[in-house]
Coordinates of C-alpha atoms in Angstrom, one line a residue:
M1 CA 0.0 0.0 -0.1
S2 CA 1.1 3.6 -0.7
R3 CA 1.6 6.1 1.9
K4 CA -1.4 8.1 0.9
T5 CA -3.6 5.0 1.2
V6 CA -2.3 4.1 4.7
S7 CA -2.8 7.7 5.6
R8 CA -6.3 7.7 4.4
L9 CA -7.0 4.4 6.1
V10 CA -5.5 5.8 9.5
V11 CA -7.7 8.8 9.2
T12 CA -10.8 6.9 8.5
V13 CA -10.2 4.3 11.4
S14 CA -9.5 7.2 14.0
A15 CA -12.7 9.1 12.8
V16 CA -14.8 5.8 13.1
L17 CA -13.3 5.1 16.6
G18 CA -13.8 8.6 17.8
V19 CA -17.4 8.7 16.6
A20 CA -18.0 5.5 18.5
N21 CA -16.4 6.6 21.6
A22 CA -18.4 9.9 21.4
V23 CA -21.7 8.3 20.8
S24 CA -20.9 5.9 23.7
I25 CA -20.2 8.8 26.1
G26 CA -22.9 10.8 24.9
S27 CA -25.5 7.9 25.4
K28 CA -24.2 7.4 28.9
L29 CA -24.6 11.0 29.8
A30 CA -28.0 11.2 28.1
A31 CA -29.2 8.6 30.6
Y32 CA -28.5 10.8 33.6
D33 CA -30.6 14.0 32.1
V34 CA -27.3 15.8 31.4
P35 CA -28.1 19.1 29.4
L36 CA -27.4 18.7 25.7
S37 CA -24.8 21.3 25.5
L38 CA -22.7 19.4 28.0
I39 CA -23.3 16.2 26.2
V40 CA -22.1 17.7 22.9
S41 CA -19.0 19.2 24.3
C42 CA -18.1 16.2 26.2
A43 CA -18.8 14.0 23.1
L44 CA -16.6 16.3 20.7
A45 CA -13.8 16.2 23.4
C46 CA -13.9 12.5 23.3
L47 CA -13.8 12.3 19.6
A48 CA -10.9 14.8 19.4
T49 CA -8.9 12.8 22.0
T50 CA -9.4 9.5 20.3
V51 CA -8.4 10.8 16.9
W52 CA -5.3 12.4 18.5
V53 CA -4.3 9.3 20.4
V54 CA -4.8 7.2 17.2
E55 CA -2.5 9.8 15.3
L56 CA 0.1 9.6 18.1
L57 CA 0.4 5.9 18.0
T58 CA 0.5 5.6 14.3
R59 CA 3.4 8.2 14.2
A60 CA 5.2 6.2 17.0
F61 CA 4.8 2.7 15.1
A62 CA 5.7 4.3 11.7
S63 CA 8.8 6.1 12.7
T64 CA 12.3 5.2 13.6
T65 CA 14.1 6.9 16.5
Y66 CA 17.9 7.5 17.0
R67 CA 19.3 8.4 20.3
C68 CA 22.7 9.6 21.3
P69 CA 24.7 6.7 22.7
D70 CA 25.8 8.9 25.5
P71 CA 23.6 8.1 28.6
A72 CA 24.0 11.6 29.7
C73 CA 22.6 13.1 26.5
S74 CA 19.1 13.4 25.7
F75 CA 19.7 14.2 21.8
T76 CA 17.1 12.3 19.8
V77 CA 16.2 12.1 16.2
R78 CA 12.8 10.6 15.0
V79 CA 12.5 10.1 11.2
Q80 CA 9.6 8.8 8.9
H81 CA 9.4 7.7 5.3
V82 CA 13.0 7.8 4.4
D83 CA 15.3 5.6 2.4
A84 CA 18.3 3.5 3.8
A85 CA 20.9 6.2 3.0
E86 CA 18.9 8.9 4.7
N87 CA 18.3 6.5 7.7
R88 CA 22.0 6.1 7.9
R89 CA 22.9 9.6 7.8
W90 CA 20.4 10.5 10.8
Q91 CA 22.0 7.6 12.7
E92 CA 25.5 9.0 12.2
T93 CA 24.1 12.5 13.2
A94 CA 22.7 11.3 16.3
A95 CA 25.9 9.5 17.3
E96 CA 28.1 12.6 16.6
H97 CA 25.9 15.6 17.0
P98 CA 27.2 19.2 17.4
T99 CA 26.5 19.6 21.0
H100 CA 29.2 16.8 21.8
L101 CA 31.8 19.4 20.6
Y102 CA 30.9 21.9 23.5
R103 CA 30.9 19.3 26.3
V104 CA 34.8 18.9 26.5

């Protein structure tokens, strides 16, 4: 599958999950006679949160993270959709990034 197809699939799945979550929360709140304005705002918040979490998880699984090998350093590079040469370049950059020059 192409990246565009996968992206569309992720957006569709996150929207479906978000709507299902919003309807579930909305119906539970409606059972307690909560005002409609509060039900709508809670349902929209649940929808947005579900879409955001699905996007976050998708990015986490679709990317490669390179960290500096020095345990005291917090330098991190996260790349997505790059070829092997670009992956190698970022791996080398994480191993010898410019802030190492200033720590001596």
